[in-house]
């Protein structure tokens, strides 16, 4: 069975500092991995996804993530955050072609301070 | 592209009434739609998966008679909360997936805030 663990429930960081949001997963099969962002009272927006190929994935808004199969991790990084990056970030995993169930982590609240 | 809308964005109703939430894929055909429930400061809990023209598949613990899901067309799925009670108050989010894309990406609606008095 799949599971996703987001190791930090909250991450406070100062503006222009780098940030890493951690995500570990478990799955018995090949996985597709995703990071989504949710702003208050809104739905989720895809930041980036890993399906196959290069383990370093670049997404929108300057975010990137690295797939590490040996450590079963998919950590999200940004070299310099902005106040507008304050939001909830969800890591997710699924194991099949389109339409299969996706499991979401508990979320990490990124709070960017001036 | 790949926009999903939800209507209404928020609804307040009295206990015992039924509420219908619509989820539409505006510019693509969604073979599969998902309904999630999100409690404050919590992750998304998958309630059910629906495929166009067939019965929805409910997750364990979700009452299918209380949360009626209809996926009548490739662009519309509805969730009806029947005989709503205050404990049903929550943020309901739908998403849509294009099976042919093969990458499992889900496109999310903006969510519906349900408050049952």
PDB file of C-alpha atoms in Angstrom:
ATOM      1  CA  UNK A   1       0.000   0.000   0.000  1.00  0.00           C
ATOM      2  CA  UNK A   2       1.122   3.496  -0.737  1.00  0.00           C
ATOM      3  CA  UNK A   3       1.742   6.150   1.876  1.00  0.00           C
ATOM      4  CA  UNK A   4       3.190   9.629   1.938  1.00  0.00           C
ATOM      5  CA  UNK A   5       4.905  11.290   4.887  1.00  0.00           C
ATOM      6  CA  UNK A   6       5.565  14.982   4.995  1.00  0.00           C
ATOM      7  CA  UNK A   7       8.041  15.359   7.785  1.00  0.00           C
ATOM      8  CA  UNK A   8       7.299  18.957   8.722  1.00  0.00           C
ATOM      9  CA  UNK A   9       3.839  20.279   9.477  1.00  0.00           C
ATOM     10  CA  UNK A  10       5.057  23.882   9.443  1.00  0.00           C
ATOM     11  CA  UNK A  11       8.134  25.560   8.001  1.00  0.00           C
ATOM     12  CA  UNK A  12       8.739  29.211   8.869  1.00  0.00           C
ATOM     13  CA  UNK A  13      11.379  30.951   6.778  1.00  0.00           C
ATOM     14  CA  UNK A  14      12.485  34.497   6.080  1.00  0.00           C
ATOM     15  CA  UNK A  15      11.918  36.078   2.699  1.00  0.00           C
ATOM     16  CA  UNK A  16      14.708  35.430   0.152  1.00  0.00           C
ATOM     17  CA  UNK A  17      16.013  32.478   2.162  1.00  0.00           C
ATOM     18  CA  UNK A  18      16.161  28.978   0.653  1.00  0.00           C
ATOM     19  CA  UNK A  19      13.622  26.359   1.703  1.00  0.00           C
ATOM     20  CA  UNK A  20      13.240  22.587   1.543  1.00  0.00           C
ATOM     21  CA  UNK A  21       9.959  20.789   2.209  1.00  0.00           C
ATOM     22  CA  UNK A  22      10.505  17.125   2.873  1.00  0.00           C
ATOM     23  CA  UNK A  23       8.486  14.228   1.533  1.00  0.00           C
ATOM     24  CA  UNK A  24       9.008  10.489   1.855  1.00  0.00           C
ATOM     25  CA  UNK A  25       6.839   7.840   0.288  1.00  0.00           C
ATOM     26  CA  UNK A  26       6.373   4.117   0.373  1.00  0.00           C
ATOM     27  CA  UNK A  27       5.086   2.044  -2.489  1.00  0.00           C
ATOM     28  CA  UNK A  28       5.554  -1.460  -3.755  1.00  0.00           C
ATOM     29  CA  UNK A  29       5.503  -0.446  -7.401  1.00  0.00           C
ATOM     30  CA  UNK A  30       6.812   2.286  -9.631  1.00  0.00           C
ATOM     31  CA  UNK A  31       5.440   5.636  -8.628  1.00  0.00           C
ATOM     32  CA  UNK A  32       4.382   8.929 -10.020  1.00  0.00           C
ATOM     33  CA  UNK A  33       5.087  11.787  -7.614  1.00  0.00           C
ATOM     34  CA  UNK A  34       3.540  15.223  -7.358  1.00  0.00           C
ATOM     35  CA  UNK A  35       3.744  18.440  -5.388  1.00  0.00           C
ATOM     36  CA  UNK A  36       0.657  20.622  -5.173  1.00  0.00           C
ATOM     37  CA  UNK A  37       0.187  24.053  -3.582  1.00  0.00           C
ATOM     38  CA  UNK A  38      -2.995  25.279  -1.935  1.00  0.00           C
ATOM     39  CA  UNK A  39      -3.693  28.903  -1.144  1.00  0.00           C
ATOM     40  CA  UNK A  40      -6.348  29.734   1.490  1.00  0.00           C
ATOM     41  CA  UNK A  41      -9.876  28.701   0.527  1.00  0.00           C
ATOM     42  CA  UNK A  42      -8.778  27.505  -2.889  1.00  0.00           C
ATOM     43  CA  UNK A  43      -8.289  24.203  -4.644  1.00  0.00           C
ATOM     44  CA  UNK A  44      -4.902  22.667  -5.356  1.00  0.00           C
ATOM     45  CA  UNK A  45      -2.525  23.727  -8.094  1.00  0.00           C
ATOM     46  CA  UNK A  46       0.154  21.466  -9.527  1.00  0.00           C
ATOM     47  CA  UNK A  47       3.696  22.683  -8.883  1.00  0.00           C
ATOM     48  CA  UNK A  48       5.557  19.817 -10.523  1.00  0.00           C
ATOM     49  CA  UNK A  49       5.441  16.101 -11.184  1.00  0.00           C
ATOM     50  CA  UNK A  50       7.839  13.201 -11.618  1.00  0.00           C
ATOM     51  CA  UNK A  51       6.842  10.411 -13.968  1.00  0.00           C
ATOM     52  CA  UNK A  52      10.164   9.068 -15.230  1.00  0.00           C
ATOM     53  CA  UNK A  53      13.483  10.229 -16.630  1.00  0.00           C
ATOM     54  CA  UNK A  54      15.584  12.936 -15.002  1.00  0.00           C
ATOM     55  CA  UNK A  55      15.388  12.797 -11.234  1.00  0.00           C
ATOM     56  CA  UNK A  56      15.525  16.591 -10.936  1.00  0.00           C
ATOM     57  CA  UNK A  57      12.187  18.077 -11.824  1.00  0.00           C
ATOM     58  CA  UNK A  58      11.588  21.778 -12.311  1.00  0.00           C
ATOM     59  CA  UNK A  59       8.179  23.276 -11.725  1.00  0.00           C
ATOM     60  CA  UNK A  60       6.384  26.576 -11.663  1.00  0.00           C
ATOM     61  CA  UNK A  61       7.219  29.553  -9.468  1.00  0.00           C
ATOM     62  CA  UNK A  62      10.906  28.585  -9.235  1.00  0.00           C
ATOM     63  CA  UNK A  63      10.322  25.330  -7.355  1.00  0.00           C
ATOM     64  CA  UNK A  64      12.149  22.099  -8.071  1.00  0.00           C
ATOM     65  CA  UNK A  65      12.166  18.618  -6.568  1.00  0.00           C
ATOM     66  CA  UNK A  66      14.511  15.687  -6.674  1.00  0.00           C
ATOM     67  CA  UNK A  67      13.380  12.084  -6.866  1.00  0.00           C
ATOM     68  CA  UNK A  68      15.628   9.814  -4.823  1.00  0.00           C
ATOM     69  CA  UNK A  69      14.624   6.200  -5.274  1.00  0.00           C
ATOM     70  CA  UNK A  70      17.087   4.753  -2.768  1.00  0.00           C
ATOM     71  CA  UNK A  71      15.848   7.086  -0.039  1.00  0.00           C
ATOM     72  CA  UNK A  72      12.243   7.017  -1.285  1.00  0.00           C
ATOM     73  CA  UNK A  73      12.150  10.785  -1.082  1.00  0.00           C
ATOM     74  CA  UNK A  74      10.851  13.628  -3.221  1.00  0.00           C
ATOM     75  CA  UNK A  75      11.854  16.813  -1.423  1.00  0.00           C
ATOM     76  CA  UNK A  76      10.727  20.197  -2.728  1.00  0.00           C
ATOM     77  CA  UNK A  77      13.166  23.103  -2.854  1.00  0.00           C
ATOM     78  CA  UNK A  78      13.285  26.761  -3.744  1.00  0.00           C
ATOM     79  CA  UNK A  79      16.505  28.807  -3.569  1.00  0.00           C
ATOM     80  CA  UNK A  80      14.828  32.084  -2.598  1.00  0.00           C
ATOM     81  CA  UNK A  81      11.269  32.345  -1.315  1.00  0.00           C
ATOM     82  CA  UNK A  82       8.837  35.239  -1.514  1.00  0.00           C
ATOM     83  CA  UNK A  83       6.041  36.336   0.795  1.00  0.00           C
ATOM     84  CA  UNK A  84       3.612  35.114  -1.879  1.00  0.00           C
ATOM     85  CA  UNK A  85       4.893  31.537  -1.464  1.00  0.00           C
ATOM     86  CA  UNK A  86       3.107  31.340   1.896  1.00  0.00           C
ATOM     87  CA  UNK A  87       0.677  28.461   1.412  1.00  0.00           C
ATOM     88  CA  UNK A  88       0.027  24.797   2.154  1.00  0.00           C
ATOM     89  CA  UNK A  89       2.085  22.322   0.150  1.00  0.00           C
ATOM     90  CA  UNK A  90       1.031  18.734  -0.455  1.00  0.00           C
ATOM     91  CA  UNK A  91       3.157  15.855  -1.669  1.00  0.00           C
ATOM     92  CA  UNK A  92       1.262  13.079  -3.442  1.00  0.00           C
ATOM     93  CA  UNK A  93       1.919   9.650  -4.947  1.00  0.00           C
ATOM     94  CA  UNK A  94       0.079   7.420  -7.377  1.00  0.00           C
ATOM     95  CA  UNK A  95       1.027   4.186  -9.087  1.00  0.00           C
ATOM     96  CA  UNK A  96      -0.741   3.857 -12.380  1.00  0.00           C
ATOM     97  CA  UNK A  97      -1.744   5.564 -15.580  1.00  0.00           C
ATOM     98  CA  UNK A  98      -4.422   8.227 -15.492  1.00  0.00           C
ATOM     99  CA  UNK A  99      -7.445   7.703 -13.312  1.00  0.00           C
ATOM    100  CA  UNK A 100      -5.776   5.736 -10.524  1.00  0.00           C
ATOM    101  CA  UNK A 101      -6.088   6.869  -6.947  1.00  0.00           C
ATOM    102  CA  UNK A 102      -3.636   9.440  -5.617  1.00  0.00           C
ATOM    103  CA  UNK A 103      -2.575   9.515  -1.977  1.00  0.00           C
ATOM    104  CA  UNK A 104      -1.796  12.879  -0.411  1.00  0.00           C
ATOM    105  CA  UNK A 105       0.519  13.696   2.450  1.00  0.00           C
ATOM    106  CA  UNK A 106      -0.710  15.639   5.466  1.00  0.00           C
ATOM    107  CA  UNK A 107       0.629  18.896   4.079  1.00  0.00           C
ATOM    108  CA  UNK A 108       3.333  21.370   5.088  1.00  0.00           C
ATOM    109  CA  UNK A 109       2.471  24.938   5.903  1.00  0.00           C
ATOM    110  CA  UNK A 110       5.151  27.237   4.479  1.00  0.00           C
ATOM    111  CA  UNK A 111       5.141  30.605   6.211  1.00  0.00           C
ATOM    112  CA  UNK A 112       7.397  33.243   4.692  1.00  0.00           C
ATOM    113  CA  UNK A 113       8.257  36.124   6.983  1.00  0.00           C
ATOM    114  CA  UNK A 114       9.432  39.578   5.944  1.00  0.00           C
TER     115      UNK A 114
ATOM    116  CA  UNK B   1      -6.223  24.728 -20.394  1.00  0.00           C
ATOM    117  CA  UNK B   2      -7.488  22.020 -18.023  1.00  0.00           C
ATOM    118  CA  UNK B   3      -9.739  24.218 -15.922  1.00  0.00           C
ATOM    119  CA  UNK B   4     -12.158  22.750 -13.415  1.00  0.00           C
ATOM    120  CA  UNK B   5     -14.948  24.776 -11.876  1.00  0.00           C
ATOM    121  CA  UNK B   6     -17.124  24.114  -8.848  1.00  0.00           C
ATOM    122  CA  UNK B   7     -20.466  25.596  -7.992  1.00  0.00           C
ATOM    123  CA  UNK B   8     -21.378  26.954  -5.550  1.00  0.00           C
ATOM    124  CA  UNK B   9     -18.180  28.256  -3.961  1.00  0.00           C
ATOM    125  CA  UNK B  10     -19.848  28.367  -0.574  1.00  0.00           C
ATOM    126  CA  UNK B  11     -23.228  27.312   0.746  1.00  0.00           C
ATOM    127  CA  UNK B  12     -24.967  27.602   4.079  1.00  0.00           C
ATOM    128  CA  UNK B  13     -27.931  25.364   4.735  1.00  0.00           C
ATOM    129  CA  UNK B  14     -30.156  24.181   7.543  1.00  0.00           C
ATOM    130  CA  UNK B  15     -29.758  20.794   9.114  1.00  0.00           C
ATOM    131  CA  UNK B  16     -31.814  18.150   7.311  1.00  0.00           C
ATOM    132  CA  UNK B  17     -31.712  19.729   3.868  1.00  0.00           C
ATOM    133  CA  UNK B  18     -29.843  18.389   0.850  1.00  0.00           C
ATOM    134  CA  UNK B  19     -27.129  20.261  -0.993  1.00  0.00           C
ATOM    135  CA  UNK B  20     -25.849  19.645  -4.521  1.00  0.00           C
ATOM    136  CA  UNK B  21     -22.331  20.614  -5.575  1.00  0.00           C
ATOM    137  CA  UNK B  22     -21.378  20.667  -9.244  1.00  0.00           C
ATOM    138  CA  UNK B  23     -17.941  20.002 -10.674  1.00  0.00           C
ATOM    139  CA  UNK B  24     -17.289  20.824 -14.323  1.00  0.00           C
ATOM    140  CA  UNK B  25     -14.290  20.379 -16.565  1.00  0.00           C
ATOM    141  CA  UNK B  26     -14.457  23.471 -18.749  1.00  0.00           C
ATOM    142  CA  UNK B  27     -12.076  22.774 -21.586  1.00  0.00           C
ATOM    143  CA  UNK B  28     -11.442  19.030 -21.563  1.00  0.00           C
ATOM    144  CA  UNK B  29     -13.230  15.739 -21.191  1.00  0.00           C
ATOM    145  CA  UNK B  30     -12.707  14.170 -17.805  1.00  0.00           C
ATOM    146  CA  UNK B  31     -13.047  10.423 -17.850  1.00  0.00           C
ATOM    147  CA  UNK B  32     -12.460  10.255 -14.119  1.00  0.00           C
ATOM    148  CA  UNK B  33     -13.433  12.677 -11.375  1.00  0.00           C
ATOM    149  CA  UNK B  34     -12.565  12.560  -7.708  1.00  0.00           C
ATOM    150  CA  UNK B  35     -14.312  14.040  -4.708  1.00  0.00           C
ATOM    151  CA  UNK B  36     -12.320  15.020  -1.637  1.00  0.00           C
ATOM    152  CA  UNK B  37     -13.196  16.368   1.753  1.00  0.00           C
ATOM    153  CA  UNK B  38     -10.784  18.589   3.618  1.00  0.00           C
ATOM    154  CA  UNK B  39     -11.031  19.417   7.297  1.00  0.00           C
ATOM    155  CA  UNK B  40      -9.380  22.578   8.668  1.00  0.00           C
ATOM    156  CA  UNK B  41      -5.582  22.366   8.549  1.00  0.00           C
ATOM    157  CA  UNK B  42      -5.807  18.779   7.332  1.00  0.00           C
ATOM    158  CA  UNK B  43      -4.998  16.933   4.160  1.00  0.00           C
ATOM    159  CA  UNK B  44      -7.443  15.861   1.496  1.00  0.00           C
ATOM    160  CA  UNK B  45      -9.486  12.789   2.247  1.00  0.00           C
ATOM    161  CA  UNK B  46     -10.616  10.954  -0.873  1.00  0.00           C
ATOM    162  CA  UNK B  47     -14.338  10.265  -0.665  1.00  0.00           C
ATOM    163  CA  UNK B  48     -15.022   8.629  -4.010  1.00  0.00           C
ATOM    164  CA  UNK B  49     -13.873   8.118  -7.565  1.00  0.00           C
ATOM    165  CA  UNK B  50     -16.345   8.389 -10.387  1.00  0.00           C
ATOM    166  CA  UNK B  51     -16.046   7.381 -13.998  1.00  0.00           C
ATOM    167  CA  UNK B  52     -18.420   8.732 -16.606  1.00  0.00           C
ATOM    168  CA  UNK B  53     -21.457   6.538 -17.040  1.00  0.00           C
ATOM    169  CA  UNK B  54     -20.777   4.182 -14.169  1.00  0.00           C
ATOM    170  CA  UNK B  55     -21.355   4.055 -10.438  1.00  0.00           C
ATOM    171  CA  UNK B  56     -18.930   5.826  -8.192  1.00  0.00           C
ATOM    172  CA  UNK B  57     -16.419   3.882  -6.115  1.00  0.00           C
ATOM    173  CA  UNK B  58     -16.558   5.025  -2.519  1.00  0.00           C
ATOM    174  CA  UNK B  59     -13.719   4.882  -0.047  1.00  0.00           C
ATOM    175  CA  UNK B  60     -14.093   2.872   3.114  1.00  0.00           C
ATOM    176  CA  UNK B  61     -16.098   4.708   5.725  1.00  0.00           C
ATOM    177  CA  UNK B  62     -17.871   7.046   3.286  1.00  0.00           C
ATOM    178  CA  UNK B  63     -21.648   6.593   3.272  1.00  0.00           C
ATOM    179  CA  UNK B  64     -22.770   6.221  -0.317  1.00  0.00           C
ATOM    180  CA  UNK B  65     -26.394   6.916   0.569  1.00  0.00           C
ATOM    181  CA  UNK B  66     -25.441  10.176   2.215  1.00  0.00           C
ATOM    182  CA  UNK B  67     -22.983  11.413  -0.385  1.00  0.00           C
ATOM    183  CA  UNK B  68     -24.595  10.762  -3.760  1.00  0.00           C
ATOM    184  CA  UNK B  69     -22.285  11.105  -6.739  1.00  0.00           C
ATOM    185  CA  UNK B  70     -23.416  11.301 -10.322  1.00  0.00           C
ATOM    186  CA  UNK B  71     -21.055  11.520 -13.297  1.00  0.00           C
ATOM    187  CA  UNK B  72     -23.546  11.860 -16.113  1.00  0.00           C
ATOM    188  CA  UNK B  73     -21.251  13.312 -18.743  1.00  0.00           C
ATOM    189  CA  UNK B  74     -17.576  13.719 -19.519  1.00  0.00           C
ATOM    190  CA  UNK B  75     -17.667  17.291 -18.226  1.00  0.00           C
ATOM    191  CA  UNK B  76     -19.944  17.156 -15.202  1.00  0.00           C
ATOM    192  CA  UNK B  77     -19.993  15.352 -11.884  1.00  0.00           C
ATOM    193  CA  UNK B  78     -22.258  16.214  -8.969  1.00  0.00           C
ATOM    194  CA  UNK B  79     -22.021  15.501  -5.262  1.00  0.00           C
ATOM    195  CA  UNK B  80     -25.247  15.671  -3.284  1.00  0.00           C
ATOM    196  CA  UNK B  81     -25.024  15.750   0.477  1.00  0.00           C
ATOM    197  CA  UNK B  82     -28.380  14.362   1.604  1.00  0.00           C
ATOM    198  CA  UNK B  83     -29.991  15.292   4.902  1.00  0.00           C
ATOM    199  CA  UNK B  84     -26.994  17.389   5.862  1.00  0.00           C
ATOM    200  CA  UNK B  85     -25.984  17.738   9.493  1.00  0.00           C
ATOM    201  CA  UNK B  86     -23.482  20.081  11.174  1.00  0.00           C
ATOM    202  CA  UNK B  87     -20.810  17.367  11.123  1.00  0.00           C
ATOM    203  CA  UNK B  88     -20.979  17.433   7.326  1.00  0.00           C
ATOM    204  CA  UNK B  89     -19.669  20.997   7.344  1.00  0.00           C
ATOM    205  CA  UNK B  90     -16.385  20.946   5.482  1.00  0.00           C
ATOM    206  CA  UNK B  91     -14.474  22.053   2.404  1.00  0.00           C
ATOM    207  CA  UNK B  92     -15.321  19.794  -0.544  1.00  0.00           C
ATOM    208  CA  UNK B  93     -12.944  19.693  -3.494  1.00  0.00           C
ATOM    209  CA  UNK B  94     -13.342  17.907  -6.796  1.00  0.00           C
ATOM    210  CA  UNK B  95     -10.684  17.039  -9.309  1.00  0.00           C
ATOM    211  CA  UNK B  96     -10.660  15.658 -12.817  1.00  0.00           C
ATOM    212  CA  UNK B  97      -8.251  13.428 -14.624  1.00  0.00           C
ATOM    213  CA  UNK B  98      -7.706  12.693 -18.272  1.00  0.00           C
ATOM    214  CA  UNK B  99      -7.083   8.953 -18.482  1.00  0.00           C
ATOM    215  CA  UNK B 100      -5.569   9.184 -21.946  1.00  0.00           C
ATOM    216  CA  UNK B 101      -2.817  11.471 -20.675  1.00  0.00           C
ATOM    217  CA  UNK B 102      -1.344   8.561 -18.722  1.00  0.00           C
ATOM    218  CA  UNK B 103       0.338  10.714 -16.092  1.00  0.00           C
ATOM    219  CA  UNK B 104      -2.258  10.759 -13.298  1.00  0.00           C
ATOM    220  CA  UNK B 105      -2.251  14.521 -13.023  1.00  0.00           C
ATOM    221  CA  UNK B 106      -5.406  15.782 -11.412  1.00  0.00           C
ATOM    222  CA  UNK B 107      -6.881  19.194 -12.109  1.00  0.00           C
ATOM    223  CA  UNK B 108      -8.586  20.619  -9.064  1.00  0.00           C
ATOM    224  CA  UNK B 109     -11.646  22.753  -8.688  1.00  0.00           C
ATOM    225  CA  UNK B 110     -11.570  25.762  -6.344  1.00  0.00           C
ATOM    226  CA  UNK B 111     -13.557  23.962  -3.674  1.00  0.00           C
ATOM    227  CA  UNK B 112     -16.950  24.440  -2.022  1.00  0.00           C
ATOM    228  CA  UNK B 113     -17.281  25.517   1.601  1.00  0.00           C
ATOM    229  CA  UNK B 114     -20.355  23.835   3.114  1.00  0.00           C
ATOM    230  CA  UNK B 115     -21.700  25.089   6.422  1.00  0.00           C
ATOM    231  CA  UNK B 116     -24.636  23.251   7.964  1.00  0.00           C
ATOM    232  CA  UNK B 117     -26.435  25.116  10.724  1.00  0.00           C
TER     233      UNK B 117
END
